[in-house]
Amino acid sequence: MEITIHDIAKQLNISASTVSRALKNNPIISESTRKRIKKTAEEMGYRPNVLAASFRTKKTNTIGVIVPLINRHFFSSVISGIEDIAYKNGFTVTISQSNDKVEKEAKIAQTLFANRVDGLILSLGMETKSFEHLKLFTDRKIPLILFDRVTDKIDAHKIIADDFGGAYQATKHLIENGARKIAHIGGPQTINIYKSRQEGFIAALNDAGLKTDKSLIFNGTMTRNDGIEALKTLRKNNKLPDAVFCANDTTALGIIIYLKEIGIKLPDEIAIVGFSNEPFSEVVTPSISTIKQPGFLMGQKAAELVISQINNKISDTNFKTITMPTQLIIRNSSKK
Amino acid sequence: MEITIHDIAKQLNISASTVSRALKNNPIISESTRKRIKKTAEEMGYRPNVLAASFRTKKTNTIGVIVPLINRHFFSSVISGIEDIAYKNGFTVTISQSNDKVEKEAKIAQTLFANRVDGLILSLGMETKSFEHLKLFTDRKIPLILFDRVTDKIDAHKIIADDFGGAYQATKHLIENGARKIAHIGGPQTINIYKSRQEGFIAALNDAGLKTDKSLIFNGTMTRNDGIEALKTLRKNNKLPDAVFCANDTTALGIIIYLKEIGIKLPDEIAIVGFSNEPFSEVVTPSISTIKQPGFLMGQKAAELVISQINNKISDTNFKTITMPTQLIIRNSSKK
DNA sequence: TTGTAAGCGTTATCAT
DNA sequence: ATGATAACGCTTACAA
């Protein structure tokens, strides 16, 4: 049998409300009685029934998080950042993964909503194009933060990495190292991050006075094989570039493996830069130059934002998009 | 304002209890009224208050998970497995990371307990030596499953990979490839997984009639640098082995980087096998032979176990340890 | 400063 | 097959 505030009250011959207030450090209760109450609560082994309190107050002190895949370095870094801040502020975090499936994303959102999370942080799945499941939150002013893969269709605070800037830097770096014919392995242009990266790539070419050659731009699903296929195509057409900027490290890896296989010298003949700083990119031979996104910081920021919204209760309609700086990490795949 | 079962009841001129029963598909309610009720519930936009139900029934339909670090491939695979099964069974999963800190692990366990999770799945942190925080669960017969890093000190179902067998296979493989002087980079012997791996290593040596040379066994914290330092020591003492079995891929990676640096031919001069099949191990040059642990399956199994315990309510005192098979993946770091 | 009492939405017990 | 009612443990007006 669990001890309740009533048991403590009875023990001390006072009322349950006094006990409740004392345990919540309500300043209206006198120092002495509060101490007395806390002491006996401790002695009796009292454990507050969080469920009852949540039910009563309609606050769960829980933040929901939905990511496409936990098992990816960037996302798990973000989660760590969220956890860090949430934990310090007394919030519990519930993490789920959508596996990039809209239905699962929607189902999870509904479950989190039903479980009355105080706020939601999410990165959209690859296929997500309808946002009904998020209306659940926005309609009822439940704080919602989008990060990384975001959408214009939803009014919410958004946290993104500087994809454009990162891509721009990466491309500029390749140009400065002498590249003139640069290919780009990009993702679906319906997804903000890949769109921005491609735009950054093109902007850097333009600013350097290079013209963009559409036959050097590939848009696929960003698997290792997508990178390989793109290069195979280029080679078949006798259009091998002198550099490739990939919108993720996975395609860059594919390309490196393929080019090594066919005996092309990296980075001398073809220089390569990836994106995301996946753990493997440092240890491949040659190590992959890449763009580092501040995952942990993004998570921290997201958690701070959602918590401040939860606490202020101000239905903040002034939604902003926070862009966090990315960083070019130069490694052997592009070092001349 | 949220619709409650009372609103539905009023609308249909029936009682709230009937509504409750109908929505829960209680067979005692007639087919016709149940349909009527579900229809109006739908129309009125009714959403069950999970909090109220949890409060009332003392069941949260939530499983707590604690891992040392989400951001590690093995653990995130396990989490995916847990999620998969939990999701299919209508359970919500709350994931937290202990960062290998006892205090955080204890704090999280307390929070999960206070939040009345129906069951807990956890992998102990590196430093965890006291288990008071788990007594919270075992004392009250709340289902608890330990996996990977487990302890004899707690009575619970346990799920581990076949660390001994994996290490045995790895070592045997090295021997079959001609190695006679095999070093071992192991972890703290207070932790079951590292202990088993070391034992598997020694057993394989014994079975092959090789004697174990203690000066070839190193026990550190399993960082990349630990591997490097071990090999530096061996080299300084002119005791470079012809093979190394590492209890994780991280140390194997360190060793590979170091040996390449000093111009030793891999695997010809020194063959290497790691453990865990980290994503990077496939793409390093040379690719790292390693032992694959069935993370996803372990997670599924853990979730199945905890859910069946939750549902049966049988205070199952017959605790068993389930060992799941590991698999040797032979790559270039050991292929002669 | 403390007490009284209502109520959160659901489920379970006991009637009918 | 359905209804009335109490109860879960806590918080919070309102009262004293």
XYZ file of C-alpha atoms (C1' of nucleotides) in Angstrom:
704
model
C 0.000 0.000 0.000
C 1.275 3.390 -0.989
C 1.286 6.252 1.492
C -0.851 9.246 0.487
C -0.967 12.785 1.737
C -4.037 11.777 3.730
C -2.020 9.253 5.664
C 0.529 11.892 6.499
C -2.234 14.293 7.455
C -3.841 11.794 9.776
C -0.523 10.983 11.378
C 0.083 14.637 12.173
C -3.504 15.561 12.886
C -3.591 18.197 10.198
C -5.355 18.446 6.868
C -4.332 16.916 3.591
C -4.291 20.287 1.901
C -1.682 21.537 4.318
C 0.404 18.501 3.559
C -0.014 19.047 -0.152
C 0.995 22.660 0.114
C 3.952 21.942 2.356
C 5.332 19.302 0.043
C 5.034 21.700 -2.852
C 6.937 24.330 -0.852
C 4.014 26.687 -0.901
C 5.316 29.716 1.062
C 1.949 30.140 2.694
C 2.785 27.246 5.000
C 4.876 28.050 8.029
C 8.458 26.965 8.093
C 7.945 24.779 11.137
C 4.961 22.775 9.912
C 6.557 22.341 6.530
C 9.594 20.807 8.125
C 7.459 18.591 10.292
C 5.491 17.419 7.303
C 8.502 16.747 5.117
C 10.113 14.812 7.904
C 7.176 12.481 8.474
C 6.602 12.151 4.745
C 10.151 10.915 4.480
C 9.765 8.630 7.471
C 6.544 7.123 6.208
C 8.123 6.506 2.833
C 5.744 8.797 1.016
C 6.000 8.937 -2.769
C 3.889 11.474 -4.551
C 1.481 9.994 -7.039
C 2.573 11.797 -10.155
C -0.327 10.345 -12.078
C -2.897 11.819 -9.727
C -1.183 15.181 -9.839
C -0.911 15.142 -13.614
C -4.519 14.165 -13.890
C -5.575 16.941 -11.592
C -3.409 19.683 -13.042
C -3.456 18.495 -16.634
C 0.300 18.860 -16.683
C 2.495 15.843 -17.204
C 5.927 17.437 -17.129
C 6.682 15.376 -20.148
C 8.098 16.423 -23.492
C 7.479 14.235 -26.505
C 10.162 13.797 -29.145
C 9.686 12.233 -32.557
C 12.606 11.603 -34.870
C 12.768 9.581 -38.065
C 15.408 7.251 -36.674
C 17.046 7.180 -33.271
C 19.817 5.131 -34.683
C 21.440 7.913 -36.617
C 24.199 9.984 -35.189
C 22.734 13.399 -35.813
C 19.375 12.529 -34.302
C 20.763 10.826 -31.282
C 22.940 13.872 -30.653
C 19.872 16.072 -30.805
C 18.090 13.759 -28.412
C 20.997 13.959 -26.000
C 20.762 17.740 -26.118
C 17.034 17.668 -25.470
C 17.454 15.234 -22.629
C 20.168 17.325 -21.074
C 18.033 20.427 -20.769
C 14.780 18.638 -20.021
C 16.369 16.645 -17.256
C 17.799 19.785 -15.654
C 14.364 21.378 -15.702
C 12.536 18.465 -14.192
C 10.921 17.274 -17.373
C 10.669 13.712 -18.564
C 11.312 12.986 -22.233
C 9.444 10.432 -24.293
C 11.268 9.502 -27.473
C 9.759 7.755 -30.456
C 10.847 7.098 -33.997
C 8.695 7.414 -37.068
C 10.939 5.287 -39.283
C 10.214 7.941 -41.904
C 6.660 6.609 -42.201
C 3.828 9.126 -42.204
C 1.334 6.762 -40.635
C 3.651 5.897 -37.796
C 4.488 9.556 -37.293
C 0.791 10.393 -37.104
C 0.042 7.504 -34.787
C 2.829 8.505 -32.445
C 1.717 12.122 -32.467
C -1.782 11.017 -31.531
C -0.484 8.808 -28.754
C 1.677 11.581 -27.371
C -1.246 13.933 -27.574
C -3.491 11.446 -25.818
C -0.847 11.073 -23.164
C -0.977 14.820 -22.702
C 2.641 15.672 -23.279
C 3.248 19.289 -22.358
C 5.130 19.923 -25.577
C 6.380 18.210 -28.691
C 9.684 18.376 -30.534
C 9.904 16.701 -33.885
C 11.752 16.279 -37.122
C 9.473 15.349 -39.990
C 9.759 12.057 -41.787
C 10.937 11.866 -45.389
C 7.465 11.273 -46.786
C 5.450 13.529 -44.536
C 3.431 15.888 -46.656
C 0.202 16.183 -44.698
C 0.291 17.757 -41.277
C -3.096 16.991 -39.765
C -1.464 15.161 -36.898
C 0.354 18.333 -35.926
C -2.809 20.403 -35.976
C -3.724 18.415 -32.883
C -1.040 20.394 -31.131
C -1.141 23.749 -32.876
C -4.927 24.011 -32.576
C -4.750 23.605 -28.841
C -1.692 25.770 -28.430
C 0.405 22.921 -27.188
C 4.004 24.027 -27.696
C 5.496 22.482 -30.793
C 9.040 22.768 -32.083
C 10.171 21.511 -35.453
C 13.825 20.859 -36.117
C 16.040 19.877 -39.013
C 13.345 18.620 -41.376
C 10.738 21.324 -41.100
C 7.883 22.704 -43.175
C 6.409 26.075 -44.042
C 2.963 24.591 -43.733
C 3.035 24.591 -39.964
C 3.283 27.595 -37.681
C 5.789 26.729 -35.019
C 9.228 27.631 -33.822
C 11.787 25.934 -35.988
C 15.394 25.048 -35.428
C 17.546 24.234 -38.380
C 21.210 23.963 -39.128
C 22.632 26.394 -41.612
C 22.331 23.985 -44.505
C 22.700 26.676 -47.106
C 25.772 28.122 -45.465
C 27.334 24.738 -44.925
C 26.826 23.760 -48.542
C 28.163 27.122 -49.631
C 31.299 26.707 -47.539
C 31.832 23.177 -48.735
C 31.546 24.163 -52.363
C 33.687 27.242 -51.933
C 36.342 25.093 -50.312
C 36.338 22.746 -53.300
C 36.628 25.670 -55.695
C 39.465 27.202 -53.716
C 41.248 23.896 -54.034
C 41.067 24.168 -57.763
C 37.873 22.341 -58.632
C 35.992 23.699 -61.631
C 33.669 20.900 -62.610
C 31.796 19.998 -59.459
C 29.012 17.435 -59.246
C 26.343 17.430 -56.576
C 24.611 14.449 -55.038
C 21.468 15.936 -53.569
C 18.279 14.703 -51.954
C 14.628 15.285 -52.757
C 14.029 18.985 -53.299
C 10.749 18.717 -51.437
C 12.712 18.419 -48.233
C 14.004 21.688 -46.870
C 17.435 20.504 -45.847
C 18.297 19.074 -49.235
C 16.835 22.055 -51.011
C 18.934 24.469 -48.967
C 22.052 22.424 -49.483
C 21.552 22.393 -53.215
C 20.890 26.125 -53.211
C 24.053 26.727 -51.217
C 25.973 24.649 -53.719
C 24.621 26.615 -56.663
C 25.133 29.963 -54.961
C 28.786 29.159 -54.346
C 29.253 28.185 -57.987
C 27.603 31.411 -59.120
C 29.636 33.570 -56.798
C 32.781 31.987 -58.182
C 31.662 32.684 -61.709
C 31.179 29.021 -62.510
C 28.072 28.016 -64.323
C 25.924 25.171 -63.034
C 25.713 22.124 -65.193
C 22.436 20.325 -64.568
C 23.835 17.045 -65.766
C 26.171 17.138 -62.797
C 23.347 17.346 -60.272
C 21.683 14.168 -59.042
C 18.656 13.885 -56.798
C 17.983 10.553 -55.189
C 17.242 9.019 -51.835
C 20.733 9.548 -50.526
C 21.753 5.953 -49.996
C 25.265 4.739 -50.458
C 24.243 3.246 -53.752
C 22.746 6.511 -55.019
C 26.190 8.028 -54.844
C 27.752 5.122 -56.671
C 25.131 5.133 -59.427
C 25.554 8.849 -59.991
C 29.278 8.481 -60.489
C 28.813 5.453 -62.710
C 26.522 7.493 -64.905
C 28.973 10.353 -65.087
C 31.792 8.028 -65.962
C 29.788 6.285 -68.642
C 29.079 9.685 -70.186
C 32.696 10.650 -69.911
C 31.765 13.483 -67.608
C 33.680 12.602 -64.488
C 33.990 15.802 -62.424
C 37.013 17.040 -60.532
C 35.029 17.289 -57.322
C 31.763 16.144 -55.765
C 29.746 17.812 -53.068
C 27.399 15.316 -51.440
C 24.439 16.347 -49.330
C 25.233 13.573 -46.886
C 28.183 11.462 -45.830
C 26.578 8.217 -46.870
C 26.623 9.052 -50.567
C 30.127 10.450 -50.170
C 31.185 7.136 -48.694
C 29.650 5.226 -51.584
C 31.492 7.399 -54.028
C 34.786 6.981 -52.265
C 34.477 3.224 -52.221
C 33.579 3.185 -55.897
C 36.285 5.547 -57.040
C 38.952 3.698 -55.096
C 37.743 0.521 -56.722
C 38.177 1.875 -60.225
C 41.559 3.276 -59.341
C 40.888 6.969 -59.240
C 43.148 8.968 -56.934
C 41.400 10.786 -54.124
C 41.485 13.691 -53.622
C 43.902 14.480 -56.446
C 41.727 13.458 -59.345
C 38.410 13.951 -57.620
C 37.916 15.798 -54.339
C 34.907 15.035 -52.169
C 32.989 16.747 -49.412
C 30.044 15.216 -47.565
C 27.557 16.521 -45.047
C 26.650 15.676 -41.419
C 29.913 14.460 -39.978
C 28.787 10.907 -39.447
C 31.113 9.008 -37.124
C 32.452 6.909 -39.967
C 33.530 9.894 -42.024
C 36.566 10.438 -39.853
C 37.849 6.892 -40.119
C 37.345 6.047 -43.756
C 40.367 6.192 -46.036
C 40.552 8.862 -47.193
C 38.742 10.518 -44.319
C 35.769 12.497 -45.542
C 35.682 16.286 -45.421
C 32.242 17.203 -44.234
C 29.912 19.746 -42.680
C 29.298 19.380 -38.988
C 25.850 20.208 -37.676
C 25.538 21.173 -34.022
C 23.137 18.375 -33.105
C 23.562 18.531 -29.367
C 23.168 22.300 -29.347
C 20.123 22.106 -31.560
C 18.568 19.682 -29.121
C 19.367 21.918 -26.194
C 17.886 24.898 -27.984
C 14.754 22.974 -28.906
C 14.248 21.875 -25.327
C 14.837 25.381 -24.006
C 12.320 26.765 -26.422
C 9.647 24.235 -25.707
C 10.089 24.523 -21.961
C 9.937 28.289 -22.029
C 6.765 28.073 -24.039
C 5.304 25.579 -21.612
C 6.128 27.758 -18.650
C 5.100 31.079 -20.089
C 1.862 29.766 -21.450
C 1.957 32.802 -23.680
C 0.421 31.617 -26.891
C 3.425 32.985 -28.666
C 2.325 33.572 -32.219
C 5.572 35.201 -33.200
C 7.145 32.082 -34.610
C 10.750 32.235 -35.531
C 13.182 30.007 -37.309
C 16.504 29.675 -35.574
C 19.403 28.820 -37.818
C 22.394 27.306 -36.111
C 25.879 27.564 -37.573
C 27.488 24.661 -39.344
C 31.179 24.046 -39.615
C 33.364 22.804 -42.423
C 35.688 20.032 -41.358
C 38.460 19.556 -43.858
C 39.820 16.048 -44.102
C 41.761 14.027 -46.641
C 39.017 13.557 -49.201
C 39.405 17.168 -50.272
C 42.806 18.234 -49.005
C 45.087 18.873 -51.906
C -13.210 21.926 -23.634
C -12.616 18.215 -23.991
C -15.518 15.836 -24.423
C -15.876 13.242 -21.656
C -17.832 10.032 -21.440
C -20.396 11.973 -19.434
C -21.049 14.281 -22.356
C -21.617 11.301 -24.593
C -23.865 9.718 -21.989
C -25.975 12.845 -21.673
C -26.269 13.148 -25.429
C -27.618 9.610 -25.698
C -29.572 9.594 -22.454
C -27.643 6.690 -21.074
C -25.173 6.318 -18.245
C -21.491 7.068 -18.284
C -20.666 3.548 -17.228
C -22.344 2.153 -20.290
C -20.344 4.508 -22.437
C -17.139 3.510 -20.714
C -17.884 -0.163 -21.187
C -18.892 0.243 -24.801
C -15.749 2.139 -25.683
C -13.672 -0.564 -24.040
C -15.517 -3.207 -26.091
C -16.864 -4.872 -23.019
C -18.950 -7.776 -24.425
C -21.612 -7.208 -21.827
C -22.837 -4.240 -23.841
C -25.179 -5.004 -26.723
C -23.871 -4.720 -30.207
C -26.388 -2.018 -31.127
C -25.764 0.370 -28.260
C -22.048 -0.090 -28.613
C -22.212 0.998 -32.207
C -24.394 3.948 -31.326
C -22.011 5.032 -28.628
C -18.907 4.704 -30.760
C -20.559 6.657 -33.503
C -21.499 9.621 -31.344
C -18.149 9.504 -29.573
C -16.541 9.867 -32.963
C -18.936 12.621 -33.984
C -18.455 14.581 -30.812
C -14.694 14.327 -31.190
C -14.258 12.383 -28.005
C -10.701 11.611 -26.933
C -10.213 9.351 -23.968
C -8.344 10.915 -21.116
C -5.490 8.481 -20.769
C -4.308 10.226 -17.653
C -7.594 9.692 -15.882
C -7.679 6.063 -16.905
C -4.086 5.484 -15.836
C -4.770 7.161 -12.558
C -7.799 5.033 -11.965
C -6.361 1.693 -13.054
C -2.807 2.324 -11.916
C -1.660 1.149 -15.326
C 0.166 3.540 -17.601
C 0.804 1.300 -20.584
C 4.283 2.681 -20.563
C 7.589 0.864 -20.563
C 10.659 2.660 -19.305
C 14.026 2.106 -20.944
C 17.378 3.190 -19.572
C 20.550 2.830 -21.607
C 24.001 4.262 -20.969
C 24.020 6.150 -24.263
C 21.377 6.383 -26.941
C 23.987 7.521 -29.376
C 25.642 4.193 -29.790
C 24.742 1.822 -32.518
C 24.137 -1.236 -30.413
C 21.890 0.553 -27.957
C 19.866 2.355 -30.548
C 19.305 -0.966 -32.296
C 18.048 -2.441 -29.059
C 15.776 0.542 -28.578
C 14.384 0.078 -32.066
C 13.610 -3.519 -31.236
C 11.896 -2.565 -27.997
C 9.892 0.130 -29.739
C 8.840 -2.229 -32.464
C 7.234 -4.720 -30.104
C 5.914 -2.180 -27.626
C 4.264 -0.191 -30.363
C 2.542 -3.271 -31.751
C 1.197 -4.067 -28.309
C -0.123 -0.616 -27.562
C 2.607 0.365 -25.162
C 4.401 3.663 -25.052
C 8.146 3.679 -24.496
C 10.026 6.235 -22.455
C 13.713 6.260 -23.204
C 16.403 7.824 -21.066
C 20.150 7.680 -20.973
C 22.272 7.385 -17.871
C 25.482 8.597 -19.510
C 27.108 5.803 -17.520
C 26.575 7.814 -14.334
C 25.151 5.989 -11.342
C 23.464 9.055 -9.933
C 21.712 9.807 -13.173
C 20.720 6.192 -13.563
C 19.230 6.199 -10.068
C 17.485 9.502 -10.611
C 15.931 8.287 -13.846
C 14.850 5.032 -12.254
C 13.148 7.006 -9.495
C 11.431 9.263 -11.987
C 10.230 6.333 -14.047
C 9.019 4.665 -10.907
C 7.206 7.797 -9.802
C 5.666 7.983 -13.227
C 4.399 4.465 -12.668
C 5.869 2.781 -15.704
C 4.427 -0.701 -16.022
C 7.854 -2.190 -16.586
C 11.504 -1.274 -16.914
C 14.175 -2.428 -19.321
C 17.709 -1.372 -18.630
C 21.359 -1.833 -19.318
C 23.525 -0.894 -16.369
C 25.980 1.964 -16.500
C 29.730 1.345 -16.368
C 30.079 2.482 -12.794
C 26.889 1.071 -11.352
C 27.736 -1.105 -8.396
C 24.848 -0.399 -6.037
C 21.383 -1.399 -7.053
C 19.109 0.284 -4.547
C 17.333 2.125 -7.318
C 16.316 -1.174 -8.850
C 14.953 -2.501 -5.571
C 12.235 0.073 -6.096
C 11.005 -2.155 -8.883
C 11.882 -5.622 -7.670
C 10.405 -5.038 -4.227
C 7.071 -4.135 -5.729
C 7.156 -6.833 -8.371
C 7.263 -4.330 -11.179
C 8.606 -6.238 -14.179
C 12.266 -5.531 -14.739
C 14.477 -6.767 -17.539
C 18.218 -6.299 -17.618
C 20.104 -6.564 -20.871
C 23.682 -6.518 -22.085
C 25.309 -5.080 -18.989
C 23.668 -7.085 -16.251
C 24.434 -8.110 -12.684
C 24.058 -11.175 -10.513
C 23.027 -8.980 -7.638
C 19.548 -8.419 -8.985
C 16.868 -11.023 -9.533
C 15.350 -10.330 -12.909
C 15.105 -11.759 -16.373
C 18.261 -10.990 -18.255
C 19.047 -10.830 -21.924
C 22.612 -10.942 -23.029
C 24.486 -11.563 -26.229
C 26.712 -14.601 -26.311
C 29.805 -12.652 -25.416
C 31.763 -15.712 -24.452
C 30.872 -17.512 -27.650
C 31.586 -14.504 -29.796
C 34.978 -13.991 -28.236
C 35.687 -17.687 -28.569
C 34.798 -17.672 -32.274
C 36.836 -14.554 -32.896
C 39.897 -15.975 -31.224
C 39.495 -19.354 -32.879
C 39.275 -17.619 -36.222
C 42.532 -15.806 -35.559
C 44.218 -19.026 -34.550
C 42.935 -20.828 -37.621
C 44.475 -18.074 -39.671
C 47.824 -18.852 -38.185
C 48.050 -16.531 -35.225
C 49.959 -17.877 -32.253
C 50.755 -14.834 -30.198
C 47.440 -13.099 -29.672
C 46.949 -10.009 -27.558
C 43.655 -9.021 -25.987
C 42.339 -5.531 -25.364
C 39.666 -6.060 -22.737
C 37.479 -3.947 -20.523
C 36.984 -3.849 -16.774
C 36.480 -7.365 -15.469
C 33.819 -6.119 -13.113
C 31.506 -5.782 -16.087
C 29.944 -8.999 -17.239
C 30.302 -8.452 -20.963
C 34.024 -7.758 -20.805
C 34.583 -10.578 -18.389
C 32.815 -13.049 -20.667
C 34.686 -11.816 -23.692
C 37.989 -12.254 -21.943
C 36.999 -15.711 -20.767
C 35.986 -16.681 -24.292
C 39.346 -15.471 -25.509
C 41.241 -17.508 -22.956
C 39.113 -20.588 -23.515
C 39.838 -20.508 -27.230
C 43.558 -20.228 -26.546
C 43.428 -23.147 -24.144
C 41.424 -25.304 -26.504
C 44.018 -24.667 -29.176
C 46.798 -25.628 -26.827
C 48.162 -22.091 -26.669
C 49.089 -20.725 -23.318
C 47.851 -17.346 -22.203
C 50.462 -14.699 -21.739
C 49.232 -12.165 -19.181
C 51.485 -9.498 -20.556
C 49.428 -9.618 -23.737
C 46.168 -8.846 -21.938
C 45.199 -5.244 -21.306
C 42.236 -3.975 -19.331
C 41.275 -0.364 -19.769
C 38.261 1.770 -20.462
C 37.983 0.698 -24.077
C 38.589 4.030 -25.741
C 40.377 4.391 -29.032
C 43.427 5.540 -27.159
C 43.441 2.533 -24.843
C 44.018 0.373 -27.871
C 46.808 2.565 -29.135
C 48.546 2.692 -25.768
C 48.413 -1.060 -25.398
C 50.108 -1.581 -28.742
C 52.668 1.104 -27.989
C 53.541 -0.704 -24.800
C 53.870 -4.017 -26.576
C 56.027 -2.483 -29.246
C 58.272 -0.805 -26.714
C 58.764 -4.166 -25.008
C 59.402 -5.846 -28.326
C 56.387 -8.014 -27.808
C 54.269 -7.131 -30.817
C 51.775 -9.972 -31.320
C 50.678 -11.516 -34.593
C 47.016 -10.849 -33.805
C 44.834 -8.817 -31.486
C 41.347 -9.584 -30.285
C 39.666 -6.412 -29.057
C 36.573 -6.469 -26.878
C 35.141 -3.590 -28.881
C 35.522 -2.022 -32.296
C 36.684 1.297 -30.944
C 39.942 -0.069 -29.595
C 40.357 -2.127 -32.759
C 40.036 1.074 -34.750
C 42.644 2.811 -32.633
C 45.020 -0.045 -33.145
C 44.503 -0.096 -36.885
C 45.163 3.612 -37.178
C 48.305 3.284 -35.088
C 49.696 0.237 -36.845
C 49.121 1.751 -40.268
C 50.926 4.841 -39.071
C 54.016 2.915 -38.064
C 53.919 0.959 -41.297
C 52.838 -2.451 -40.144
C 50.970 -4.511 -42.720
C 47.433 -5.493 -41.797
C 46.362 -8.226 -41.611
C 49.558 -9.922 -42.762
C 51.797 -8.884 -39.910
C 49.067 -8.411 -37.352
C 45.482 -9.586 -37.730
C 42.710 -7.879 -35.799
C 39.184 -8.700 -34.700
C 36.904 -6.309 -32.864
C 33.526 -6.648 -31.209
C 30.069 -5.103 -31.745
C 29.986 -4.414 -35.465
C 29.909 -0.654 -35.159
C 28.885 1.029 -38.398
C 32.375 2.335 -38.968
C 33.960 -1.083 -38.800
C 32.786 -1.955 -42.276
C 34.193 1.147 -43.929
C 37.586 1.538 -42.316
C 40.600 0.416 -44.307
C 41.153 -2.372 -43.679
C 37.575 -3.171 -42.743
C 37.367 -4.621 -39.260
C 36.419 -8.215 -38.632
C 34.074 -8.199 -35.718
C 31.365 -9.910 -33.713
C 27.835 -8.871 -34.464
C 25.371 -8.726 -31.608
C 21.688 -9.048 -32.422
C 20.683 -5.702 -30.945
C 17.315 -5.387 -32.591
C 16.367 -8.940 -31.654
C 17.548 -8.420 -28.101
C 15.314 -5.383 -27.862
C 12.359 -7.276 -29.250
C 12.939 -10.098 -26.818
C 13.239 -7.711 -23.893
C 9.994 -6.004 -24.814
C 8.194 -9.303 -25.274
C 9.385 -10.478 -21.900
C 8.440 -7.340 -20.050
C 5.027 -7.156 -21.695
C 4.238 -10.765 -20.960
C 5.190 -10.187 -17.361
C 3.026 -7.091 -17.211
C 0.059 -8.934 -18.630
C 0.381 -12.132 -16.660
C 0.931 -10.361 -13.412
C 2.380 -13.643 -12.262
C 5.138 -12.675 -9.908
C 7.417 -14.890 -11.909
C 10.229 -15.762 -9.580
C 11.805 -18.181 -12.005
C 14.251 -15.730 -13.475
C 16.191 -16.803 -16.473
C 19.068 -15.419 -18.475
C 18.540 -15.546 -22.193
C 21.706 -15.674 -24.252
C 21.351 -14.614 -27.850
C 23.732 -15.826 -30.528
C 26.483 -13.630 -31.865
C 27.992 -13.868 -35.289
C 31.535 -13.561 -36.527
C 31.870 -11.223 -39.481
C 35.133 -11.757 -41.274
C 36.526 -8.696 -42.992
C 39.899 -7.558 -44.210
C 41.531 -6.883 -40.856
C 41.857 -10.623 -40.294
C 41.516 -12.198 -43.724
C 44.787 -13.738 -44.748
C -1.649 30.093 8.458
C -4.635 26.184 8.120
C -9.001 23.534 7.051
C -13.148 22.054 4.199
C -14.792 20.272 0.282
C -15.376 19.896 -4.494
C -13.779 18.059 -8.522
C -10.568 16.191 -12.312
C -12.469 11.575 -15.891
C -12.398 7.147 -15.509
C -13.450 2.394 -13.868
C -15.368 -1.016 -10.642
C -18.835 -2.617 -7.502
C -23.144 -3.420 -6.634
C -27.901 -2.947 -7.902
C -31.644 -3.302 -10.971
C -27.860 -5.302 -20.510
C -27.728 -1.037 -18.127
C -27.508 2.380 -14.209
C -26.074 4.672 -9.779
C -22.427 5.634 -7.083
C -18.125 5.524 -4.969
C -13.442 5.824 -5.341
C -8.578 6.684 -7.137
C -4.878 10.903 -4.858
C -4.197 15.193 -5.653
C -4.935 20.412 -6.032
C -7.399 24.573 -5.236
C -11.109 27.838 -4.344
C -13.224 29.335 -0.574
C -13.845 29.622 4.257
C -12.250 30.232 8.832
